[in-house]
Amino acid sequence: MAVEKIDGALFRKALIHSSRILKRNKKVVDSLNVYPVPDGDTGTNMSLTVEQAVEEARKVKGDNLKRIVDAAAWGSLMGARGNSGVILSQLFRGFAAGVPAGKDWINAQELAVAFKKGVDEAYRAVLRPVEGTILTVAREAADKLLAEAKRSKDIVENLEKMLDHARKVLDKTPEMLSILKEAGVVDAGGKGLIFLLEGFLQALKNPALIEEDETGESADPVEQGTVRADIRELEYIYCTELIVEGREIDIDALKSQVMPLGDSLLITGMNNVVKLHIHTNHPGEVLERALKWGELSKIKVDNMKLQHEEFVRSSPQQEDDKVKDTTIVAVVSGEGLKEIFKSMGTDAIIEGGQTMNPSTENILSVVNEQKSPNIIILPNNKNIILTAEQVKKLSDKNVYVVPTRSIPQGISALLAHNPLLSVEENVNNMSEALKNVITGEVTFAARDSRWNGTDIKEGDILGIVDGELIAIGTDRSEVLRELIYKMASKRDSGVLTIYCGEAVSLEEAEEVGNEVSEKYPDIEVEVYKGDQSLYYYIVSLE
């Protein structure tokens, strides 16, 4: 069946079906992680990102295409998790920008142009784009769709040819990236994109088979929730969210009208639909002022005081009410590591790390909770840095991201922080400090693989130094020794710190630490309980 245009109703159904297809196959995408370590979460991150796009698209009343794609773009931005999720959100954002205002439907040419704009936006979001990734697959798919749209008005036919081409490009990604070839996998993000495009095409070809379930599919439990540390006293009790729908909404005027009513204000949208978020003591007044601009929907008012009473009781009290100039927010997982970060000056903790990448919205909500005008974010994971960078564009505060790729780098950054210096000086010093630390990790293989000519079996113990796999064994203490000796070969003096995961004891690590002290007398060894999951040991040398 030929399809020559896509209206809002069909786009929403196709988006919902695409999300379902990716969700069903997310473990397939997760399994394509280059390292066979248990943090291959590309599929999960992409799926959670699209699910939030679907959630926002469902909220739009009526079938106006432009409003639906804009809502989906906003949802994907707020739900973006990990590098793959951020890139995907930029694809949505550019696509939405490519759909002209007031459009109820788009044809084959307009669809191709919008998709191409999405790809351009995604490339702009990445500082150093690498070929052989989701970006390559998306770009090649967009170029093919543009070419086909010049020859045919049939969107289904064009998408079929585009998908065929995209699959071939995906199969070639190992030739573009040697790391993929060695691991025997194609690019995970590219594979996730293929699943989304397949779902979209299926919906266009068989719309009767994918009637929208009004109750929606229940999402998997999301472990990426945030934990707010150091919450002492809430000035504003009610977290208020709503949608305003009207004509010619002046966003700046609305913002100025509700701003005096609270803090953590976030207003985004267009002149006909706006999403508003604010912390206030007078939610009724917020609703009254918003009502002047149009109809209200999706009203949500949460009592944060009740939600966080336990945190307030268990958190240390401030000696005075002076607002700090700068607040440090860190992404950390593991009770022991959380306590270490708090003791070193971290003001707010976001639960997350390996396999638990917080979303843009998770980080943004914590940032907006802080009273300080300046916020420094420590992502502490290479897959969270890009998500944190998105928050800089969305918050009214001065947000700085120190690109910490690991827990040891985060701790090194904290050591370099001096509250007597300006925020700019501190960000510079903290970023420079990252060069002084060597990071080691001991974990297990989540699947069979092959690396540097060596066969890896599921369950093998792996030692990784600054992202390089250097040890494979069956005994975690032996792998820890080998990993530390490799680190010491790069720097035979300094402070070596071992953070034990939840599955191992301090005694086990201390035994290895004593051996290291004897072998390298110029290295001071410290052992702490980090309680992190998945990684038996995290090691730093600086």
Coordinates of C-alpha atoms in Angstrom, one line a residue:
M1 CA 0.0 0.0 0.0
A2 CA 1.4 3.3 -1.1
V3 CA 1.6 6.1 1.5
E4 CA 2.2 9.6 0.2
K5 CA 1.7 11.6 3.4
I6 CA 2.0 11.1 7.2
D7 CA -0.4 13.0 9.4
G8 CA -0.2 13.5 13.2
A9 CA -2.3 10.4 14.1
L10 CA -0.2 8.1 11.9
F11 CA 3.1 9.6 13.1
R12 CA 2.1 9.1 16.7
K13 CA 1.2 5.5 16.1
A14 CA 4.4 4.9 14.2
L15 CA 6.4 6.4 17.0
I16 CA 4.7 4.3 19.6
H17 CA 5.3 1.1 17.6
S18 CA 8.9 2.1 17.0
S19 CA 9.4 2.4 20.7
R20 CA 7.9 -1.0 21.2
I21 CA 10.1 -2.6 18.7
L22 CA 13.2 -1.1 20.2
K23 CA 12.1 -2.1 23.7
R24 CA 11.6 -5.7 22.6
N25 CA 15.1 -5.7 21.2
K26 CA 17.0 -3.5 23.6
K27 CA 19.0 -6.5 25.0
V28 CA 20.2 -7.3 21.5
V29 CA 21.5 -3.8 21.3
D30 CA 23.0 -3.9 24.8
S31 CA 24.9 -7.1 23.9
L32 CA 26.8 -5.2 21.2
N33 CA 29.0 -3.4 23.7
V34 CA 32.6 -3.4 22.5
Y35 CA 33.9 -4.5 25.8
P36 CA 32.0 -7.5 27.1
V37 CA 31.7 -5.8 30.5
P38 CA 28.3 -5.7 32.2
D39 CA 27.6 -2.0 31.4
G40 CA 26.4 -2.4 27.8
D41 CA 23.4 -0.1 28.1
T42 CA 23.1 1.5 24.7
G43 CA 19.8 -0.3 23.9
T44 CA 18.4 0.4 27.3
N45 CA 19.3 4.1 27.1
M46 CA 17.9 4.5 23.7
S47 CA 14.7 2.7 24.6
L48 CA 14.1 4.9 27.8
T49 CA 14.8 8.0 25.7
V50 CA 12.2 7.1 23.1
E51 CA 9.7 6.0 25.8
Q52 CA 9.7 9.5 27.2
A53 CA 9.3 10.9 23.7
V54 CA 6.2 8.7 23.3
E55 CA 4.9 9.8 26.7
E56 CA 5.0 13.4 25.7
A57 CA 3.5 12.7 22.2
R58 CA 0.6 10.9 23.9
K59 CA -0.2 14.0 25.9
V60 CA -0.9 16.2 22.9
K61 CA -4.6 16.8 22.3
G62 CA -5.7 16.2 18.8
D63 CA -3.6 15.1 15.8
N64 CA -1.7 18.2 14.8
L65 CA 1.6 16.8 13.4
K66 CA 3.8 19.8 14.3
R67 CA 2.6 19.7 18.0
I68 CA 3.2 16.0 18.2
V69 CA 6.7 16.0 16.8
D70 CA 7.6 19.0 19.0
A71 CA 6.3 17.2 22.0
A72 CA 8.2 14.1 21.1
A73 CA 11.4 16.1 20.7
W74 CA 10.9 17.7 24.1
G75 CA 10.3 14.3 25.7
S76 CA 13.4 12.8 24.1
L77 CA 15.5 15.7 25.3
M78 CA 14.3 15.4 28.9
G79 CA 14.5 11.6 28.8
A80 CA 17.9 11.4 27.1
R81 CA 20.2 8.9 28.8
G82 CA 23.8 8.2 27.9
N83 CA 25.6 9.3 24.7
S84 CA 23.3 7.2 22.5
G85 CA 20.2 8.8 24.1
V86 CA 21.5 12.3 23.7
I87 CA 22.3 11.7 20.0
L88 CA 18.9 10.2 19.5
S89 CA 17.3 13.2 21.2
Q90 CA 19.1 15.5 18.8
L91 CA 17.8 13.5 15.9
F92 CA 14.3 14.1 17.2
R93 CA 15.0 17.8 17.8
G94 CA 16.3 18.4 14.3
F95 CA 13.5 16.4 12.8
A96 CA 10.9 18.5 14.7
A97 CA 12.6 21.7 13.6
G98 CA 12.4 20.4 10.0
V99 CA 8.6 20.1 10.2
P100 CA 7.1 23.5 9.3
A101 CA 4.8 25.2 11.8
G102 CA 1.1 24.5 11.3
K103 CA 1.6 21.3 9.3
D104 CA -1.0 18.7 9.7
W105 CA 0.9 16.3 7.4
I106 CA 4.2 15.9 5.5
N107 CA 4.9 14.2 2.2
A108 CA 7.9 12.1 1.1
Q109 CA 10.1 15.1 0.3
E110 CA 9.3 16.9 3.6
L111 CA 9.9 13.7 5.6
A112 CA 13.3 13.3 4.0
V113 CA 14.3 16.9 4.6
A114 CA 13.2 16.8 8.3
F115 CA 15.2 13.6 8.8
K116 CA 18.2 15.2 7.3
K117 CA 17.9 18.1 9.6
G118 CA 17.8 15.7 12.5
V119 CA 21.1 14.2 11.4
D120 CA 22.7 17.6 11.0
E121 CA 21.6 18.5 14.6
A122 CA 23.0 15.2 15.9
Y123 CA 26.4 15.8 14.3
R124 CA 26.5 19.3 15.8
A125 CA 25.8 17.8 19.3
V126 CA 29.0 15.7 19.2
L127 CA 32.3 17.5 19.7
R128 CA 34.3 14.9 17.6
P129 CA 32.0 12.8 15.5
V130 CA 33.4 9.3 14.8
E131 CA 32.5 7.4 11.7
G132 CA 31.3 3.9 12.1
T133 CA 28.7 4.9 14.7
I134 CA 25.0 5.7 14.9
L135 CA 25.9 9.0 13.3
T136 CA 27.2 7.3 10.1
V137 CA 24.1 5.0 9.9
A138 CA 21.8 8.0 10.4
R139 CA 23.6 10.2 7.8
E140 CA 23.7 7.5 5.2
A141 CA 20.0 6.7 5.8
A142 CA 19.0 10.4 5.5
D143 CA 21.0 10.8 2.3
K144 CA 19.3 7.7 0.8
L145 CA 15.9 8.9 1.8
L146 CA 16.5 12.3 0.2
A147 CA 17.6 10.6 -3.0
E148 CA 14.6 8.3 -3.1
A149 CA 12.1 11.1 -2.3
K150 CA 13.2 12.8 -5.6
R151 CA 12.2 9.7 -7.5
S152 CA 9.0 8.6 -5.7
K153 CA 6.2 10.1 -3.6
D154 CA 5.6 6.7 -1.9
I155 CA 7.0 7.0 1.6
V156 CA 6.8 3.3 2.3
E157 CA 8.8 2.4 -0.8
N158 CA 11.3 5.1 0.0
L159 CA 11.7 3.9 3.6
E160 CA 12.1 0.3 2.5
K161 CA 15.0 1.3 0.2
M162 CA 16.5 3.5 2.9
L163 CA 16.4 0.7 5.5
D164 CA 18.0 -1.7 3.1
H165 CA 20.8 0.8 2.6
A166 CA 21.1 1.5 6.3
R167 CA 21.4 -2.2 7.2
K168 CA 24.3 -2.5 4.7
V169 CA 26.0 0.6 6.2
L170 CA 25.6 -0.9 9.7
D171 CA 27.2 -4.1 8.5
K172 CA 30.2 -2.1 7.3
T173 CA 30.7 -0.3 10.6
P174 CA 33.3 -2.9 11.8
E175 CA 35.4 -1.9 8.7
M176 CA 35.2 1.7 9.8
L177 CA 36.1 1.1 13.4
S178 CA 38.7 -1.5 14.2
I179 CA 37.5 -1.8 17.8
L180 CA 34.2 -3.1 16.5
K181 CA 35.9 -5.5 14.1
E182 CA 38.1 -6.9 16.9
A183 CA 35.1 -7.4 19.2
G184 CA 33.1 -9.0 16.3
V185 CA 30.1 -6.6 16.6
V186 CA 28.4 -3.9 14.7
D187 CA 27.8 -0.5 16.2
A188 CA 25.2 -0.7 19.0
G189 CA 23.7 2.7 18.5
G190 CA 23.3 2.1 14.7
K191 CA 21.6 -1.2 15.5
G192 CA 19.2 0.6 17.8
L193 CA 18.4 3.2 15.1
I194 CA 17.7 0.4 12.7
F195 CA 15.1 -1.1 15.1
L196 CA 13.4 2.2 15.4
L197 CA 13.2 2.7 11.6
E198 CA 11.9 -0.8 11.2
G199 CA 9.2 -0.2 13.7
F200 CA 8.3 3.1 11.9
L201 CA 8.0 1.3 8.6
Q202 CA 6.0 -1.5 10.0
A203 CA 3.5 1.0 11.3
L204 CA 3.1 2.7 8.0
K205 CA 2.7 -0.6 6.1
N206 CA 0.2 -2.2 8.6
P207 CA -1.5 0.6 10.6
A208 CA -4.4 -1.7 11.5
L209 CA -2.1 -4.0 13.3
I210 CA -0.7 -1.4 15.7
E211 CA -3.8 0.2 17.2
E212 CA -2.7 2.4 20.0
D213 CA -3.2 0.9 23.4
E214 CA -4.7 3.9 25.3
T215 CA -3.3 2.5 28.6
G216 CA 0.2 2.4 27.1
E217 CA 2.8 -0.2 27.8
S218 CA 4.3 -0.2 31.2
A219 CA 7.9 0.9 31.2
D220 CA 10.5 -1.2 32.8
P221 CA 11.4 -0.2 36.3
V222 CA 13.7 2.8 36.0
E223 CA 16.7 2.4 38.2
Q224 CA 18.1 5.7 37.1
G225 CA 16.1 7.7 39.6
T226 CA 17.8 10.4 41.5
V227 CA 18.8 10.6 45.2
R228 CA 19.1 14.0 46.6
A229 CA 21.8 14.4 49.2
D230 CA 22.2 17.3 51.6
I231 CA 18.5 18.4 51.5
R232 CA 18.1 20.5 54.6
E233 CA 15.1 22.8 54.4
L234 CA 12.8 23.4 51.5
E235 CA 11.9 27.1 50.9
Y236 CA 9.3 26.1 48.4
I237 CA 7.2 23.0 49.1
Y238 CA 5.1 22.3 46.0
C239 CA 6.6 21.0 42.7
T240 CA 4.1 22.2 40.2
E241 CA 4.0 21.1 36.5
L242 CA 1.4 21.8 33.9
I243 CA 0.8 22.2 30.2
V244 CA -0.7 25.5 28.8
E245 CA -2.4 25.3 25.4
G246 CA -3.5 28.5 23.7
R247 CA -2.9 31.0 20.9
E248 CA 0.1 33.3 20.7
I249 CA 1.5 32.5 24.2
D250 CA 4.2 34.9 25.1
I251 CA 6.7 32.7 26.9
D252 CA 8.8 35.5 28.2
A253 CA 5.7 37.3 29.6
L254 CA 4.4 34.1 31.2
K255 CA 7.9 33.5 32.7
S256 CA 8.0 37.0 34.2
Q257 CA 4.5 36.6 35.7
V258 CA 5.2 33.3 37.5
M259 CA 8.9 33.8 38.4
P260 CA 8.1 35.7 41.6
L261 CA 6.1 32.8 42.9
G262 CA 9.0 30.4 43.4
D263 CA 12.2 28.9 42.0
S264 CA 13.5 26.1 39.8
L265 CA 11.4 27.7 37.0
L266 CA 11.5 25.9 33.7
I267 CA 9.3 27.0 30.8
T268 CA 9.7 25.6 27.3
G269 CA 7.5 25.1 24.2
M270 CA 6.1 27.2 21.4
N271 CA 3.5 29.9 21.1
N272 CA 0.6 27.5 21.2
V273 CA 1.7 24.9 23.8
V274 CA 4.0 25.4 26.7
K275 CA 5.3 23.1 29.5
L276 CA 5.8 24.9 32.9
H277 CA 7.7 23.6 35.9
I278 CA 8.2 25.6 39.2
H279 CA 8.8 25.0 42.9
T280 CA 6.3 27.2 44.8
N281 CA 4.3 27.7 47.9
H282 CA 1.3 28.9 46.0
P283 CA 0.4 26.4 43.2
G284 CA -3.0 28.0 42.9
E285 CA -1.6 31.3 41.9
V286 CA 0.7 29.7 39.3
L287 CA -2.4 28.1 37.8
E288 CA -4.3 31.3 37.8
R289 CA -1.6 33.2 36.0
A290 CA -1.0 30.5 33.5
L291 CA -4.8 30.3 32.9
K292 CA -4.7 33.8 31.4
W293 CA -2.8 32.3 28.4
G294 CA -4.9 29.3 27.6
E295 CA -6.3 26.0 28.7
L296 CA -4.5 24.0 31.4
S297 CA -3.8 20.2 31.3
K298 CA -1.6 17.6 32.8
I299 CA -1.5 19.5 36.1
K300 CA 0.7 17.8 38.7
V301 CA 1.4 19.2 42.2
D302 CA 3.7 17.2 44.5
N303 CA 4.5 18.0 48.1
M304 CA 8.2 17.8 48.2
K305 CA 8.3 18.2 51.9
L306 CA 6.5 15.0 52.4
Q307 CA 8.5 13.2 49.7
H308 CA 11.8 14.2 51.2
E309 CA 11.1 14.1 55.0
E310 CA 13.3 11.1 55.5
F311 CA 16.2 12.7 53.6
V312 CA 15.7 15.9 55.7
R313 CA 15.9 14.0 59.0
S314 CA 19.0 12.1 58.0
S315 CA 20.9 14.9 56.4
P316 CA 23.4 17.1 58.4
Q317 CA 22.2 20.6 59.2
Q318 CA 23.9 23.7 57.9
E319 CA 25.5 25.9 60.5
D320 CA 24.0 29.0 58.8
D321 CA 21.6 29.9 56.1
K322 CA 24.1 31.5 53.8
V323 CA 23.7 30.5 50.2
K324 CA 26.9 29.0 48.7
D325 CA 28.2 30.6 45.6
T326 CA 28.9 27.3 44.0
T327 CA 27.3 23.9 44.5
I328 CA 28.9 20.6 43.4
V329 CA 26.6 17.9 42.0
A330 CA 28.0 14.4 41.3
V331 CA 26.7 11.2 39.8
V332 CA 27.7 8.3 42.1
S333 CA 26.5 4.8 42.8
G334 CA 27.4 2.7 45.9
E335 CA 26.7 3.8 49.5
G336 CA 30.4 3.9 50.4
L337 CA 31.3 6.0 47.4
K338 CA 28.4 8.4 48.1
E339 CA 29.7 8.9 51.7
I340 CA 33.2 9.6 50.3
F341 CA 31.9 12.1 47.8
K342 CA 29.8 13.9 50.5
S343 CA 32.7 14.0 52.9
M344 CA 34.8 15.7 50.2
G345 CA 32.4 18.5 49.6
T346 CA 29.8 17.2 47.2
D347 CA 26.5 19.0 47.9
A348 CA 24.1 16.8 45.9
I349 CA 24.3 13.2 44.7
I350 CA 22.5 11.8 41.7
E351 CA 22.3 8.0 41.8
G352 CA 23.9 6.6 38.7
G353 CA 26.9 5.2 36.9
Q354 CA 27.4 2.0 35.0
T355 CA 24.1 0.7 33.6
M356 CA 22.3 3.5 35.5
N357 CA 22.8 6.6 33.3
P358 CA 20.5 9.4 34.6
S359 CA 18.4 11.3 32.1
T360 CA 18.7 14.9 31.2
E361 CA 15.6 15.6 33.3
N362 CA 17.1 13.7 36.3
I363 CA 20.1 15.9 36.3
L364 CA 18.2 19.1 35.5
S365 CA 15.8 18.6 38.4
V366 CA 18.6 18.3 40.9
V367 CA 20.5 21.3 39.4
N368 CA 17.4 23.4 39.6
E369 CA 16.8 22.4 43.3
Q370 CA 20.1 24.0 44.3
K371 CA 20.1 27.6 45.7
S372 CA 23.6 28.4 44.4
P373 CA 23.8 30.5 41.2
N374 CA 26.8 28.3 40.0
I375 CA 26.6 24.5 39.6
I376 CA 29.6 22.2 38.9
I377 CA 28.6 18.7 37.6
L378 CA 30.8 15.7 38.0
P379 CA 29.4 13.0 35.6
N380 CA 32.0 10.4 36.7
N381 CA 31.2 8.3 33.6
K382 CA 32.1 8.8 30.0
N383 CA 28.5 7.9 29.0
I384 CA 27.0 10.6 31.2
I385 CA 29.1 13.6 30.1
L386 CA 27.1 14.4 27.0
T387 CA 23.8 14.2 29.0
A388 CA 25.2 16.6 31.6
E389 CA 26.2 19.0 28.8
Q390 CA 22.6 19.2 27.7
V391 CA 21.6 20.6 31.2
K392 CA 23.8 23.7 30.5
K393 CA 21.3 24.7 27.8
L394 CA 18.2 24.1 29.8
S395 CA 18.9 25.6 33.3
D396 CA 18.8 29.3 34.2
K397 CA 21.8 28.7 36.5
N398 CA 25.5 28.9 35.5
V399 CA 26.2 25.2 34.9
Y400 CA 29.7 23.9 34.4
V401 CA 30.6 20.3 33.5
V402 CA 34.0 18.9 34.6
P403 CA 34.3 15.9 32.2
T404 CA 35.1 13.2 34.8
R405 CA 35.0 9.8 33.1
S406 CA 35.4 7.7 36.3
I407 CA 35.0 7.8 40.1
P408 CA 38.7 8.3 40.6
Q409 CA 38.7 11.3 38.3
G410 CA 35.7 12.7 40.2
I411 CA 37.6 12.4 43.5
S412 CA 40.7 14.0 42.0
A413 CA 38.5 16.9 40.8
L414 CA 37.1 17.3 44.3
L415 CA 40.6 17.4 45.8
A416 CA 41.4 20.3 43.4
H417 CA 38.4 22.4 44.4
N418 CA 39.1 25.4 46.5
P419 CA 36.1 27.3 47.8
L420 CA 38.1 30.5 48.0
L421 CA 38.6 30.6 44.3
S422 CA 36.1 31.7 41.6
V423 CA 34.0 29.1 39.9
E424 CA 35.9 29.6 36.6
E425 CA 39.2 29.0 38.4
N426 CA 37.9 25.9 40.1
V427 CA 36.5 24.4 36.9
N428 CA 39.9 24.9 35.2
N429 CA 41.8 23.5 38.1
M430 CA 39.4 20.5 38.5
S431 CA 39.6 19.8 34.8
E432 CA 43.4 19.9 34.9
A433 CA 43.5 17.5 37.9
L434 CA 42.0 14.8 35.7
K435 CA 45.3 14.4 34.0
N436 CA 47.0 13.3 37.2
V437 CA 45.0 10.2 37.9
I438 CA 45.2 6.7 36.4
T439 CA 41.9 4.7 36.7
G440 CA 41.7 0.9 37.0
E441 CA 38.6 -1.3 37.1
V442 CA 38.0 -5.0 37.8
T443 CA 34.8 -6.5 36.6
F444 CA 33.5 -9.6 34.8
A445 CA 32.7 -10.5 31.2
A446 CA 29.0 -10.4 30.4
R447 CA 29.4 -12.4 27.2
D448 CA 31.8 -14.4 25.1
S449 CA 34.0 -12.2 23.0
R450 CA 37.5 -11.8 21.5
W451 CA 40.0 -9.0 22.3
N452 CA 43.5 -8.5 21.0
G453 CA 43.6 -12.1 19.8
T454 CA 42.5 -13.5 23.1
D455 CA 39.2 -15.4 23.6
I456 CA 37.1 -14.1 26.5
K457 CA 34.5 -16.3 28.1
E458 CA 31.4 -15.1 29.9
G459 CA 32.2 -14.8 33.6
D460 CA 35.9 -14.2 33.1
I461 CA 37.4 -11.5 35.4
L462 CA 38.6 -8.5 33.4
G463 CA 41.1 -5.8 34.4
I464 CA 40.8 -2.4 32.6
V465 CA 43.2 0.6 32.9
D466 CA 42.0 3.9 31.5
G467 CA 39.6 2.1 29.1
E468 CA 42.2 -0.5 28.0
L469 CA 41.6 -4.1 28.7
I470 CA 44.9 -5.4 30.1
A471 CA 44.1 -8.5 32.2
I472 CA 41.9 -11.5 31.8
G473 CA 41.6 -14.3 34.4
T474 CA 39.4 -16.4 36.7
D475 CA 40.5 -15.0 40.1
R476 CA 39.6 -11.4 40.9
S477 CA 42.5 -11.0 43.4
E478 CA 45.0 -12.1 40.7
V479 CA 43.5 -9.8 38.2
L480 CA 43.6 -7.0 40.7
R481 CA 47.3 -7.6 41.3
E482 CA 48.0 -7.6 37.5
L483 CA 46.0 -4.4 37.1
I484 CA 47.8 -2.6 39.9
Y485 CA 51.3 -3.7 38.6
K486 CA 50.3 -2.4 35.2
M487 CA 49.3 0.9 36.7
A488 CA 52.5 1.1 38.8
S489 CA 54.5 0.6 35.7
K490 CA 53.2 3.9 34.5
R491 CA 53.8 5.7 37.8
D492 CA 55.8 4.0 40.6
S493 CA 55.0 6.5 43.3
G494 CA 52.0 8.3 44.6
V495 CA 48.7 7.3 46.3
L496 CA 47.0 4.1 45.3
T497 CA 43.4 3.9 46.4
I498 CA 41.3 0.7 46.1
Y499 CA 37.5 1.0 46.4
C500 CA 35.9 -2.4 47.1
G501 CA 32.6 -3.3 45.4
E502 CA 29.6 -4.7 47.2
A503 CA 30.6 -8.3 46.4
V504 CA 34.0 -8.2 48.0
S505 CA 35.5 -7.6 51.5
L506 CA 38.0 -5.1 52.7
E507 CA 40.2 -7.9 53.9
E508 CA 40.5 -9.3 50.3
A509 CA 41.7 -6.0 49.0
E510 CA 43.9 -5.2 52.0
E511 CA 45.8 -8.4 51.3
V512 CA 46.7 -7.3 47.8
G513 CA 47.3 -3.8 49.1
N514 CA 50.0 -5.0 51.5
E515 CA 51.7 -6.9 48.7
V516 CA 51.8 -3.7 46.7
S517 CA 53.2 -1.7 49.6
E518 CA 56.1 -4.2 49.9
K519 CA 56.8 -4.2 46.2
Y520 CA 56.4 -0.5 45.7
P521 CA 57.6 1.3 48.9
D522 CA 57.0 4.7 47.2
I523 CA 53.3 4.0 46.7
E524 CA 51.0 4.7 49.6
V525 CA 48.0 2.3 49.6
E526 CA 44.6 3.1 50.9
V527 CA 41.5 0.7 50.9
Y528 CA 37.9 1.8 51.2
K529 CA 34.5 0.2 50.9
G530 CA 32.8 1.7 47.9
D531 CA 29.8 -0.8 47.7
Q532 CA 29.5 -0.2 43.9
S533 CA 27.7 -2.9 41.9
L534 CA 29.1 -4.8 38.9
Y535 CA 32.7 -3.6 39.4
Y536 CA 34.6 -5.7 42.0
Y537 CA 37.2 -3.0 42.4
I538 CA 37.7 0.6 41.3
V539 CA 41.4 1.7 41.6
S540 CA 43.0 5.1 41.4
L541 CA 46.7 6.0 41.3
E542 CA 47.7 9.7 41.5

